[in-house]
Amino acid sequence: MPMMMKVEILCRELIKPHTATPPSFRNYNISLIDEVSPNMNVPTIFYFSAPDHPDTNIITNIKSTDPDTNIKSTGPDTNIITNIKSTGPDTNIKSIPSVYEHLKNSLSKVLSNFHPFAGRYNVETHSVDCSDQGAEFVEAKVDIRLDDLLNHRKDLKIELLNDFLPCPLGAVDEYTDPLLAVQVNAFSCGGFAVAVCISHRIADITTITSFVKAWAVAAKQELGDVDKSYVPMAWSFDSASLLPGQNLPCLPSGLTREKENIEIHKMVTKIFYFSDCKISSIREKAKGEGSSKNSPTRVQSVFGVIAKAIIDIHVANPENPKGYVVVEAVNMRGRTVPPLPKNQFGNMYLAACVQSVAGPEGVELPCIVDQLSSSVKRAVDACGVVLSLDKEGQTMLSQELGEMLKSLFSPDVYFAGTFSSWCNFSLYEADFGYGKPVWVSIANIPMKNSVVLVDEKSGGGIDAWVTLDESDMQKFIKHCDIRDVVDCN
């Protein structure tokens, strides 16, 4: 029986930076890559069990009756976080701040170092007004236990996860839209999920995960649980001076400003789990029989087997072979000359593009993996010159981005897919003081033929979040290359 749940919104408010943004930082210009990035919010959800150690902050249901307990209660069953030192039956409760208040306070502090996230994007000037308008913070409660959700991952309807999100994924680029929105969802058991939505207009996955890590550190500092030698990283906000914007159109996401509804967009997201053992097997097959080449990476191998299955579905035609395009994001940081710092704010990636024509039976795994690996290598090589060539490099980049956008909508292309890897970003290290997450998820992102790879918690396997239209998804699940190597929800 499908799992059912209800998420109730308790309140919404804007969280402003703890320290006001200086006038010299009030205007943040976006870069060329920011301009062309999809018009969407990027969702990430971190799930935490209720801590059970007596000396740890725990979420529990407590009714406030003692005026000295300092409990902010909005009802008899309000989920609150209690800071309790257990000393016996007459426990002395000195401080009982809510989990919401703790995360709000720490969010306010970290926003001082990420001031664009508290601003508003002005589409006419292609810049962010950093006047501390605030990030949106939503408090919510869920009528099921966290275990109920985790135990149903095999048959979970991914669109249910969108109820944990603070805003629709397509609600971007209007001046009233927050660039950062957070929703903290408290489960009935005391566990909770922190859902973060950040506009792709000003951030890629590197910026997003770095922000979450910094927020987690700020949260632990509030609890006195962090290395005192830790020094926050100073961020570089000069991407527009390195790659100035050129008023290019963005990659249209196809998302609307309304909440995602599978009945309307007819696209399904499913999770396909690739175990470490299965990935090793795919790498050997992708290498090609008798080949002396090194085995491809785990990421390109998983992308390859997924791309092969989708391309076979779309373009295999013995009488009329058809064209396909696959675009994969490649992080520029650490690969440019001169080198970009790891703390470079914004979207700093290049698009590795594969464009080809399928054979009568589709594509062979070694072929598509080699195409993907070669395109990534070309993108990495381009990273090395795009900054060193100054204006010539900027022109080269804008031309390549323009060609990529054209190829995605070419009448000769019958399949166009966008792939992104979130592997090796330490998503499971986000500890806000209550332990590391038990699960990290995305949500239903109704962008046709999109694939996002996320490390499984143990680090060995990979969860592939695949979005296809409903009819294609049924064919994809039954494709022999997918059926033989993965577990599907």
Tab-separated table of C-alpha atoms in Angstrom:
chain	number	residue	atom	x	y	z
A	1	MET	CA	0.000	0.000	0.000
A	2	PRO	CA	1.474	3.408	-0.987
A	3	MET	CA	2.642	5.564	1.888
A	4	MET	CA	0.500	8.586	2.741
A	5	MET	CA	1.558	11.619	4.742
A	6	LYS	CA	0.479	15.153	5.550
A	7	VAL	CA	2.847	18.103	5.898
A	8	GLU	CA	1.390	21.066	7.778
A	9	ILE	CA	2.978	24.508	7.437
A	10	LEU	CA	3.180	26.211	10.839
A	11	CYS	CA	4.682	29.564	9.855
A	12	ARG	CA	6.880	31.421	7.377
A	13	GLU	CA	9.322	34.226	8.073
A	14	LEU	CA	12.331	35.977	6.611
A	15	ILE	CA	15.740	35.521	8.243
A	16	LYS	CA	18.147	38.424	7.777
A	17	PRO	CA	21.939	38.296	8.158
A	18	HIS	CA	23.167	38.696	11.726
A	19	THR	CA	25.553	41.403	10.523
A	20	ALA	CA	24.292	43.931	7.995
A	21	THR	CA	25.847	43.715	4.527
A	22	PRO	CA	28.299	46.627	3.986
A	23	PRO	CA	27.304	49.159	1.283
A	24	SER	CA	30.285	48.085	-0.842
A	25	PHE	CA	28.730	44.593	-1.156
A	26	ARG	CA	25.151	45.703	-1.836
A	27	ASN	CA	25.342	44.905	-5.566
A	28	TYR	CA	26.375	41.451	-6.783
A	29	ASN	CA	26.643	41.063	-10.565
A	30	ILE	CA	26.064	37.612	-11.999
A	31	SER	CA	28.501	35.945	-14.392
A	32	LEU	CA	28.112	34.556	-17.904
A	33	ILE	CA	27.575	31.037	-16.538
A	34	ASP	CA	25.032	32.324	-14.009
A	35	GLU	CA	23.088	33.845	-16.906
A	36	VAL	CA	22.723	30.606	-18.861
A	37	SER	CA	22.031	28.356	-15.856
A	38	PRO	CA	18.499	26.882	-15.721
A	39	ASN	CA	15.724	29.009	-14.231
A	40	MET	CA	15.008	26.820	-11.222
A	41	ASN	CA	15.530	26.298	-7.523
A	42	VAL	CA	17.898	23.431	-6.701
A	43	PRO	CA	16.451	21.229	-3.902
A	44	THR	CA	18.420	19.225	-1.342
A	45	ILE	CA	16.836	17.528	1.689
A	46	PHE	CA	18.781	16.296	4.739
A	47	TYR	CA	17.049	13.824	7.091
A	48	PHE	CA	18.062	13.509	10.763
A	49	SER	CA	17.026	10.981	13.385
A	50	ALA	CA	16.003	12.231	16.820
A	51	PRO	CA	19.143	12.152	18.998
A	52	ASP	CA	18.842	9.716	21.900
A	53	HIS	CA	21.839	10.580	24.123
A	54	PRO	CA	20.773	12.140	27.467
A	55	ASP	CA	23.353	14.913	27.166
A	56	THR	CA	22.384	15.749	23.619
A	57	ASN	CA	19.798	18.176	22.302
A	58	ILE	CA	16.757	16.067	21.446
A	59	ILE	CA	13.418	16.746	19.872
A	60	THR	CA	10.464	15.637	21.943
A	61	ASN	CA	6.865	16.541	22.706
A	62	ILE	CA	6.666	18.568	25.913
A	63	LYS	CA	3.804	20.649	27.264
A	64	SER	CA	5.000	23.908	28.782
A	65	THR	CA	3.615	24.474	32.288
A	66	ASP	CA	6.603	25.910	34.162
A	67	PRO	CA	7.275	29.616	33.472
A	68	ASP	CA	10.972	29.061	34.190
A	69	THR	CA	11.460	26.473	31.451
A	70	ASN	CA	11.640	29.151	28.735
A	71	ILE	CA	9.696	26.992	26.257
A	72	LYS	CA	8.123	28.774	23.310
A	73	SER	CA	5.062	26.591	22.796
A	74	THR	CA	2.336	27.030	20.188
A	75	GLY	CA	0.293	24.061	21.273
A	76	PRO	CA	0.241	21.023	23.561
A	77	ASP	CA	2.028	18.864	20.999
A	78	THR	CA	4.573	21.378	19.759
A	79	ASN	CA	7.802	19.712	18.654
A	80	ILE	CA	10.637	21.404	20.544
A	81	ILE	CA	14.280	20.727	21.081
A	82	THR	CA	15.410	20.313	24.663
A	83	ASN	CA	18.889	20.872	26.027
A	84	ILE	CA	18.798	18.563	29.053
A	85	LYS	CA	21.549	17.463	31.397
A	86	SER	CA	20.169	14.309	32.929
A	87	THR	CA	20.761	14.255	36.692
A	88	GLY	CA	17.918	12.075	37.880
A	89	PRO	CA	14.145	12.297	38.310
A	90	ASP	CA	14.349	16.003	39.232
A	91	THR	CA	16.167	17.001	36.033
A	92	ASN	CA	16.971	20.695	35.978
A	93	ILE	CA	16.000	22.094	32.611
A	94	LYS	CA	17.986	25.301	32.134
A	95	SER	CA	17.464	25.959	28.444
A	96	ILE	CA	14.872	24.636	26.013
A	97	PRO	CA	15.229	26.464	22.688
A	98	SER	CA	13.227	25.036	19.779
A	99	VAL	CA	14.972	23.296	16.925
A	100	TYR	CA	13.486	25.929	14.682
A	101	GLU	CA	14.968	28.780	16.733
A	102	HIS	CA	18.372	27.133	16.847
A	103	LEU	CA	18.489	26.712	13.081
A	104	LYS	CA	17.135	30.229	12.498
A	105	ASN	CA	19.807	31.786	14.700
A	106	SER	CA	22.622	29.865	13.041
A	107	LEU	CA	21.189	30.597	9.581
A	108	SER	CA	21.208	34.320	10.377
A	109	LYS	CA	24.861	34.125	11.385
A	110	VAL	CA	26.017	32.212	8.310
A	111	LEU	CA	24.110	34.546	5.966
A	112	SER	CA	26.551	37.269	6.984
A	113	ASN	CA	29.193	35.352	4.984
A	114	PHE	CA	26.826	34.519	2.083
A	115	HIS	CA	25.106	37.894	1.640
A	116	PRO	CA	23.720	37.251	-1.911
A	117	PHE	CA	21.517	34.482	-0.482
A	118	ALA	CA	19.674	37.102	1.596
A	119	GLY	CA	19.189	39.407	-1.395
A	120	ARG	CA	16.883	39.543	-4.421
A	121	TYR	CA	17.675	39.027	-8.096
A	122	ASN	CA	16.919	41.844	-10.526
A	123	VAL	CA	16.445	40.329	-13.973
A	124	GLU	CA	16.719	43.724	-15.709
A	125	THR	CA	20.168	44.536	-14.310
A	126	HIS	CA	21.387	40.901	-14.120
A	127	SER	CA	22.457	41.534	-10.541
A	128	VAL	CA	21.478	40.722	-6.964
A	129	ASP	CA	20.309	43.525	-4.701
A	130	CYS	CA	22.009	42.542	-1.434
A	131	SER	CA	19.961	44.765	0.868
A	132	ASP	CA	19.387	41.997	3.423
A	133	GLN	CA	15.777	41.338	2.436
A	134	GLY	CA	16.213	37.888	3.977
A	135	ALA	CA	16.103	34.159	3.288
A	136	GLU	CA	12.760	32.434	3.767
A	137	PHE	CA	12.437	30.023	6.704
A	138	VAL	CA	9.413	27.710	6.941
A	139	GLU	CA	8.418	25.643	9.980
A	140	ALA	CA	6.412	22.488	9.267
A	141	LYS	CA	5.335	19.281	10.949
A	142	VAL	CA	4.752	15.854	9.408
A	143	ASP	CA	2.163	13.336	10.626
A	144	ILE	CA	4.370	10.255	10.170
A	145	ARG	CA	7.574	8.953	11.720
A	146	LEU	CA	10.856	9.360	9.874
A	147	ASP	CA	11.237	5.565	9.838
A	148	ASP	CA	7.921	5.296	7.987
A	149	LEU	CA	9.458	7.318	5.173
A	150	LEU	CA	12.854	5.604	5.166
A	151	ASN	CA	11.314	2.125	5.221
A	152	HIS	CA	9.199	2.958	2.158
A	153	ARG	CA	12.015	4.155	-0.065
A	154	LYS	CA	11.615	1.079	-2.275
A	155	ASP	CA	8.037	2.039	-3.223
A	156	LEU	CA	8.109	5.753	-2.437
A	157	LYS	CA	6.368	8.171	-4.763
A	158	ILE	CA	9.145	10.718	-5.108
A	159	GLU	CA	6.702	13.575	-5.658
A	160	LEU	CA	5.727	13.277	-1.965
A	161	LEU	CA	9.172	14.662	-1.082
A	162	ASN	CA	8.214	17.952	-2.743
A	163	ASP	CA	5.897	18.583	0.216
A	164	PHE	CA	9.043	19.051	2.307
A	165	LEU	CA	10.203	21.912	0.075
A	166	PRO	CA	9.643	25.566	1.017
A	167	CYS	CA	8.757	26.741	-2.495
A	168	PRO	CA	7.974	25.541	-6.032
A	169	LEU	CA	11.084	24.669	-8.021
A	170	GLY	CA	10.129	27.068	-10.813
A	171	ALA	CA	9.445	30.083	-8.578
A	172	VAL	CA	12.571	32.046	-9.532
A	173	ASP	CA	13.860	35.211	-11.203
A	174	GLU	CA	11.129	37.570	-10.004
A	175	TYR	CA	12.247	40.278	-7.618
A	176	THR	CA	10.009	38.999	-4.810
A	177	ASP	CA	11.493	35.481	-4.952
A	178	PRO	CA	13.915	34.598	-2.136
A	179	LEU	CA	17.193	33.254	-3.496
A	180	LEU	CA	17.413	30.886	-0.522
A	181	ALA	CA	14.490	29.167	1.161
A	182	VAL	CA	14.583	26.562	3.940
A	183	GLN	CA	11.861	24.329	5.362
A	184	VAL	CA	12.413	22.398	8.595
A	185	ASN	CA	10.001	19.455	8.763
A	186	ALA	CA	9.501	17.848	12.194
A	187	PHE	CA	8.366	14.207	12.120
A	188	SER	CA	6.112	12.786	14.828
A	189	CYS	CA	8.998	10.702	16.219
A	190	GLY	CA	11.258	13.692	16.840
A	191	GLY	CA	13.325	13.270	13.694
A	192	PHE	CA	13.378	16.119	11.211
A	193	ALA	CA	14.247	17.014	7.623
A	194	VAL	CA	15.982	20.219	6.575
A	195	ALA	CA	15.019	21.081	2.982
A	196	VAL	CA	17.137	23.700	1.230
A	197	CYS	CA	16.143	25.370	-2.051
A	198	ILE	CA	18.646	27.737	-3.671
A	199	SER	CA	18.215	29.559	-6.978
A	200	HIS	CA	20.406	28.154	-9.742
A	201	ARG	CA	20.745	31.733	-10.972
A	202	ILE	CA	23.532	32.329	-8.432
A	203	ALA	CA	24.700	28.917	-7.217
A	204	ASP	CA	25.873	25.515	-8.406
A	205	ILE	CA	26.157	22.362	-6.318
A	206	THR	CA	29.642	23.330	-5.086
A	207	THR	CA	28.362	26.643	-3.708
A	208	ILE	CA	25.237	24.993	-2.287
A	209	THR	CA	27.058	22.220	-0.426
A	210	SER	CA	29.663	24.671	0.877
A	211	PHE	CA	26.885	26.873	2.224
A	212	VAL	CA	25.166	23.934	3.950
A	213	LYS	CA	28.475	22.878	5.502
A	214	ALA	CA	29.099	26.425	6.794
A	215	TRP	CA	25.562	26.598	8.201
A	216	ALA	CA	26.043	23.253	9.945
A	217	VAL	CA	29.278	24.499	11.537
A	218	ALA	CA	27.526	27.686	12.724
A	219	ALA	CA	24.757	25.549	14.224
A	220	LYS	CA	27.261	23.378	16.111
A	221	GLN	CA	29.076	26.476	17.348
A	222	GLU	CA	25.823	27.624	18.956
A	223	LEU	CA	25.760	24.338	20.861
A	224	GLY	CA	29.416	24.698	21.860
A	225	ASP	CA	30.223	21.601	19.831
A	226	VAL	CA	32.877	22.573	17.305
A	227	ASP	CA	36.631	22.875	17.018
A	228	LYS	CA	37.513	26.323	18.389
A	229	SER	CA	40.341	26.583	15.895
A	230	TYR	CA	37.829	26.523	13.017
A	231	VAL	CA	37.961	29.707	10.922
A	232	PRO	CA	35.133	30.364	8.417
A	233	MET	CA	36.287	30.414	4.809
A	234	ALA	CA	36.290	33.835	3.141
A	235	TRP	CA	34.347	33.669	-0.125
A	236	SER	CA	35.220	35.230	-3.458
A	237	PHE	CA	32.318	37.134	-5.018
A	238	ASP	CA	34.041	38.309	-8.216
A	239	SER	CA	32.830	35.710	-10.737
A	240	ALA	CA	31.334	38.448	-12.939
A	241	SER	CA	34.726	40.150	-13.259
A	242	LEU	CA	36.265	36.842	-14.372
A	243	LEU	CA	33.452	35.909	-16.772
A	244	PRO	CA	31.268	38.988	-17.373
A	245	GLY	CA	27.654	38.428	-18.326
A	246	GLN	CA	26.585	38.939	-21.945
A	247	ASN	CA	22.785	39.026	-21.590
A	248	LEU	CA	22.456	35.467	-22.902
A	249	PRO	CA	19.184	33.558	-22.416
A	250	CYS	CA	19.096	30.904	-19.711
A	251	LEU	CA	18.599	27.214	-20.321
A	252	PRO	CA	14.801	26.903	-19.964
A	253	SER	CA	13.919	24.384	-17.270
A	254	GLY	CA	10.310	24.007	-18.365
A	255	LEU	CA	9.225	24.405	-14.744
A	256	THR	CA	6.298	26.611	-13.753
A	257	ARG	CA	5.843	28.832	-10.725
A	258	GLU	CA	3.177	26.457	-9.414
A	259	LYS	CA	3.852	23.535	-7.089
A	260	GLU	CA	4.979	20.436	-8.978
A	261	ASN	CA	2.043	18.222	-9.981
A	262	ILE	CA	2.721	14.906	-11.680
A	263	GLU	CA	-0.830	14.836	-13.036
A	264	ILE	CA	0.005	17.957	-15.059
A	265	HIS	CA	3.624	17.512	-16.125
A	266	LYS	CA	3.377	13.710	-16.566
A	267	MET	CA	6.998	13.188	-15.606
A	268	VAL	CA	8.193	10.648	-13.069
A	269	THR	CA	11.331	10.634	-10.921
A	270	LYS	CA	12.660	7.344	-9.610
A	271	ILE	CA	15.778	6.350	-7.663
A	272	PHE	CA	17.983	3.631	-9.121
A	273	TYR	CA	20.573	2.243	-6.720
A	274	PHE	CA	23.902	1.054	-8.125
A	275	SER	CA	25.906	-0.982	-5.601
A	276	ASP	CA	29.691	-0.801	-5.485
A	277	CYS	CA	29.862	-4.334	-6.858
A	278	LYS	CA	27.549	-3.547	-9.771
A	279	ILE	CA	29.484	-0.363	-10.569
A	280	SER	CA	32.702	-2.379	-10.782
A	281	SER	CA	31.002	-4.742	-13.230
A	282	ILE	CA	29.735	-1.843	-15.363
A	283	ARG	CA	33.221	-0.295	-15.457
A	284	GLU	CA	34.688	-3.515	-16.834
A	285	LYS	CA	31.966	-3.798	-19.494
A	286	ALA	CA	32.332	-0.116	-20.396
A	287	LYS	CA	36.076	-0.552	-20.849
A	288	GLY	CA	35.404	-2.828	-23.807
A	289	GLU	CA	36.484	-6.402	-24.391
A	290	GLY	CA	40.221	-6.717	-24.949
A	291	SER	CA	40.784	-2.994	-24.516
A	292	SER	CA	44.058	-1.794	-23.020
A	293	LYS	CA	42.455	1.449	-21.815
A	294	ASN	CA	42.073	2.195	-18.141
A	295	SER	CA	38.617	1.535	-16.718
A	296	PRO	CA	36.346	4.602	-16.890
A	297	THR	CA	35.394	6.362	-13.677
A	298	ARG	CA	32.484	5.120	-11.591
A	299	VAL	CA	30.492	8.277	-12.403
A	300	GLN	CA	30.987	8.067	-16.196
A	301	SER	CA	30.215	4.332	-16.100
A	302	VAL	CA	26.894	4.870	-14.303
A	303	PHE	CA	26.040	7.803	-16.546
A	304	GLY	CA	26.903	5.604	-19.523
A	305	VAL	CA	24.616	2.706	-18.674
A	306	ILE	CA	21.755	5.135	-17.964
A	307	ALA	CA	22.368	7.125	-21.155
A	308	LYS	CA	22.526	3.922	-23.219
A	309	ALA	CA	19.146	2.754	-21.941
A	310	ILE	CA	17.432	6.109	-22.524
A	311	ILE	CA	19.009	6.598	-25.963
A	312	ASP	CA	18.009	3.068	-27.006
A	313	ILE	CA	14.426	3.896	-26.041
A	314	HIS	CA	14.351	7.168	-27.964
A	315	VAL	CA	16.497	6.899	-31.044
A	316	ALA	CA	17.194	3.273	-31.973
A	317	ASN	CA	15.723	2.906	-35.475
A	318	PRO	CA	17.080	0.428	-38.057
A	319	GLU	CA	15.688	2.430	-40.991
A	320	ASN	CA	16.328	5.963	-39.767
A	321	PRO	CA	19.035	6.372	-37.097
A	322	LYS	CA	18.444	9.499	-35.031
A	323	GLY	CA	20.588	12.048	-33.248
A	324	TYR	CA	21.091	12.529	-29.525
A	325	VAL	CA	22.709	15.055	-27.196
A	326	VAL	CA	23.895	14.543	-23.617
A	327	VAL	CA	25.115	17.505	-21.554
A	328	GLU	CA	27.107	17.022	-18.341
A	329	ALA	CA	28.224	19.745	-15.918
A	330	VAL	CA	31.976	19.919	-15.119
A	331	ASN	CA	33.242	21.901	-12.114
A	332	MET	CA	35.787	24.585	-13.126
A	333	ARG	CA	37.264	25.144	-9.667
A	334	GLY	CA	40.841	23.931	-9.351
A	335	ARG	CA	41.138	23.418	-13.122
A	336	THR	CA	41.638	26.919	-14.497
A	337	VAL	CA	44.783	28.938	-15.184
A	338	PRO	CA	45.138	30.934	-13.032
A	339	PRO	CA	43.388	28.559	-10.590
A	340	LEU	CA	39.973	29.466	-9.229
A	341	PRO	CA	39.739	29.116	-5.455
A	342	LYS	CA	37.485	26.403	-4.075
A	343	ASN	CA	35.504	29.139	-2.378
A	344	GLN	CA	34.552	30.903	-5.629
A	345	PHE	CA	30.876	31.830	-5.220
A	346	GLY	CA	28.315	31.247	-7.966
A	347	ASN	CA	27.993	28.925	-10.938
A	348	MET	CA	31.464	27.900	-12.036
A	349	TYR	CA	31.024	24.951	-14.366
A	350	LEU	CA	31.394	24.135	-18.043
A	351	ALA	CA	29.036	21.977	-20.080
A	352	ALA	CA	30.576	18.803	-21.495
A	353	CYS	CA	28.476	18.044	-24.571
A	354	VAL	CA	28.109	14.780	-26.502
A	355	GLN	CA	26.295	14.984	-29.848
A	356	SER	CA	26.070	11.963	-32.123
A	357	VAL	CA	23.783	9.645	-34.074
A	358	ALA	CA	22.657	6.306	-32.730
A	359	GLY	CA	23.189	3.111	-34.685
A	360	PRO	CA	20.332	0.882	-35.894
A	361	GLU	CA	20.191	-0.886	-32.520
A	362	GLY	CA	20.966	2.162	-30.385
A	363	VAL	CA	24.390	2.678	-28.795
A	364	GLU	CA	26.985	0.341	-27.340
A	365	LEU	CA	28.025	0.865	-23.709
A	366	PRO	CA	31.795	1.275	-24.391
A	367	CYS	CA	30.976	3.805	-27.119
A	368	ILE	CA	28.706	6.068	-25.059
A	369	VAL	CA	30.994	5.900	-22.012
A	370	ASP	CA	33.969	6.823	-24.196
A	371	GLN	CA	31.968	9.734	-25.657
A	372	LEU	CA	31.041	10.972	-22.191
A	373	SER	CA	34.598	10.604	-20.854
A	374	SER	CA	36.080	12.372	-23.885
A	375	SER	CA	33.619	15.269	-23.616
A	376	VAL	CA	34.498	15.730	-19.966
A	377	LYS	CA	38.218	15.721	-20.825
A	378	ARG	CA	37.641	18.396	-23.464
A	379	ALA	CA	35.719	20.483	-20.914
A	380	VAL	CA	38.519	20.075	-18.363
A	381	ASP	CA	41.067	21.163	-20.984
A	382	ALA	CA	38.868	24.172	-21.789
A	383	CYS	CA	38.858	25.090	-18.097
A	384	GLY	CA	42.600	25.468	-18.353
A	385	VAL	CA	42.422	28.225	-20.977
A	386	VAL	CA	39.100	30.013	-20.566
A	387	LEU	CA	40.496	32.447	-17.983
A	388	SER	CA	44.063	32.668	-19.268
A	389	LEU	CA	42.851	33.869	-22.685
A	390	ASP	CA	40.949	36.772	-21.119
A	391	LYS	CA	38.383	38.192	-23.598
A	392	GLU	CA	39.222	35.549	-26.194
A	393	GLY	CA	38.456	32.885	-23.606
A	394	GLN	CA	35.183	34.590	-22.712
A	395	THR	CA	34.196	34.678	-26.381
A	396	MET	CA	35.086	31.005	-26.760
A	397	LEU	CA	32.988	30.123	-23.721
A	398	SER	CA	29.953	32.116	-24.852
A	399	GLN	CA	30.147	30.521	-28.319
A	400	GLU	CA	30.337	27.029	-26.846
A	401	LEU	CA	27.403	27.721	-24.533
A	402	GLY	CA	25.435	29.111	-27.466
A	403	GLU	CA	26.180	26.025	-29.565
A	404	MET	CA	25.179	23.777	-26.685
A	405	LEU	CA	21.814	25.548	-26.326
A	406	LYS	CA	21.218	25.270	-30.087
A	407	SER	CA	22.029	21.562	-30.131
A	408	LEU	CA	19.557	20.867	-27.322
A	409	PHE	CA	16.733	22.228	-29.459
A	410	SER	CA	17.921	21.116	-32.886
A	411	PRO	CA	15.236	19.372	-35.030
A	412	ASP	CA	17.822	16.678	-35.805
A	413	VAL	CA	18.086	15.740	-32.124
A	414	TYR	CA	15.497	13.245	-30.914
A	415	PHE	CA	16.888	12.857	-27.423
A	416	ALA	CA	18.480	15.530	-25.243
A	417	GLY	CA	19.540	14.730	-21.687
A	418	THR	CA	21.117	16.752	-18.890
A	419	PHE	CA	23.353	14.887	-16.432
A	420	SER	CA	24.847	16.128	-13.169
A	421	SER	CA	27.006	14.378	-10.581
A	422	TRP	CA	26.725	15.292	-6.898
A	423	CYS	CA	29.141	12.542	-5.932
A	424	ASN	CA	32.151	13.360	-3.727
A	425	PHE	CA	30.513	16.463	-2.268
A	426	SER	CA	30.337	15.057	1.300
A	427	LEU	CA	26.587	15.604	1.577
A	428	TYR	CA	26.423	13.152	4.490
A	429	GLU	CA	28.844	15.269	6.534
A	430	ALA	CA	26.217	17.981	7.180
A	431	ASP	CA	25.942	17.763	10.980
A	432	PHE	CA	23.973	20.600	12.604
A	433	GLY	CA	24.716	19.274	16.078
A	434	TYR	CA	22.264	16.358	16.037
A	435	GLY	CA	24.368	13.799	14.204
A	436	LYS	CA	24.957	13.213	10.521
A	437	PRO	CA	21.989	12.747	8.177
A	438	VAL	CA	20.548	9.266	7.796
A	439	TRP	CA	19.513	10.100	4.239
A	440	VAL	CA	20.055	12.875	1.709
A	441	SER	CA	17.561	13.227	-1.110
A	442	ILE	CA	16.568	15.486	-3.943
A	443	ALA	CA	12.888	15.624	-4.973
A	444	ASN	CA	10.731	15.256	-8.058
A	445	ILE	CA	12.338	17.678	-10.541
A	446	PRO	CA	10.088	17.505	-13.627
A	447	MET	CA	12.822	18.220	-16.171
A	448	LYS	CA	12.560	15.590	-18.876
A	449	ASN	CA	15.542	13.274	-19.376
A	450	SER	CA	17.510	14.602	-16.412
A	451	VAL	CA	19.819	12.499	-14.242
A	452	VAL	CA	21.460	13.403	-10.930
A	453	LEU	CA	23.923	11.057	-9.207
A	454	VAL	CA	24.281	11.163	-5.414
A	455	ASP	CA	26.601	9.078	-3.261
A	456	GLU	CA	24.850	6.460	-1.160
A	457	LYS	CA	25.477	6.957	2.568
A	458	SER	CA	28.218	4.318	2.829
A	459	GLY	CA	30.060	6.021	-0.032
A	460	GLY	CA	30.438	2.864	-2.129
A	461	GLY	CA	27.211	2.887	-4.087
A	462	ILE	CA	25.403	5.564	-6.083
A	463	ASP	CA	21.761	6.650	-6.098
A	464	ALA	CA	20.731	7.790	-9.584
A	465	TRP	CA	17.739	10.146	-9.607
A	466	VAL	CA	16.256	9.742	-13.087
A	467	THR	CA	13.369	11.813	-14.454
A	468	LEU	CA	11.547	10.679	-17.596
A	469	ASP	CA	8.030	10.980	-18.890
A	470	GLU	CA	5.713	8.254	-17.643
A	471	SER	CA	5.769	6.060	-20.757
A	472	ASP	CA	9.550	6.263	-21.132
A	473	MET	CA	10.047	5.392	-17.458
A	474	GLN	CA	8.233	2.082	-17.875
A	475	LYS	CA	10.453	1.200	-20.849
A	476	PHE	CA	13.567	2.335	-18.997
A	477	ILE	CA	12.837	0.117	-15.979
A	478	LYS	CA	12.427	-2.886	-18.259
A	479	HIS	CA	15.573	-2.203	-20.310
A	480	CYS	CA	17.962	-5.133	-19.859
A	481	ASP	CA	20.952	-2.944	-18.950
A	482	ILE	CA	18.976	-1.333	-16.117
A	483	ARG	CA	17.034	-4.380	-14.963
A	484	ASP	CA	20.212	-6.421	-14.530
A	485	VAL	CA	22.300	-3.985	-12.494
A	486	VAL	CA	20.145	-1.846	-10.205
A	487	ASP	CA	17.565	-1.781	-7.462
A	488	CYS	CA	14.732	0.628	-8.231
A	489	ASN	CA	12.299	2.332	-5.907
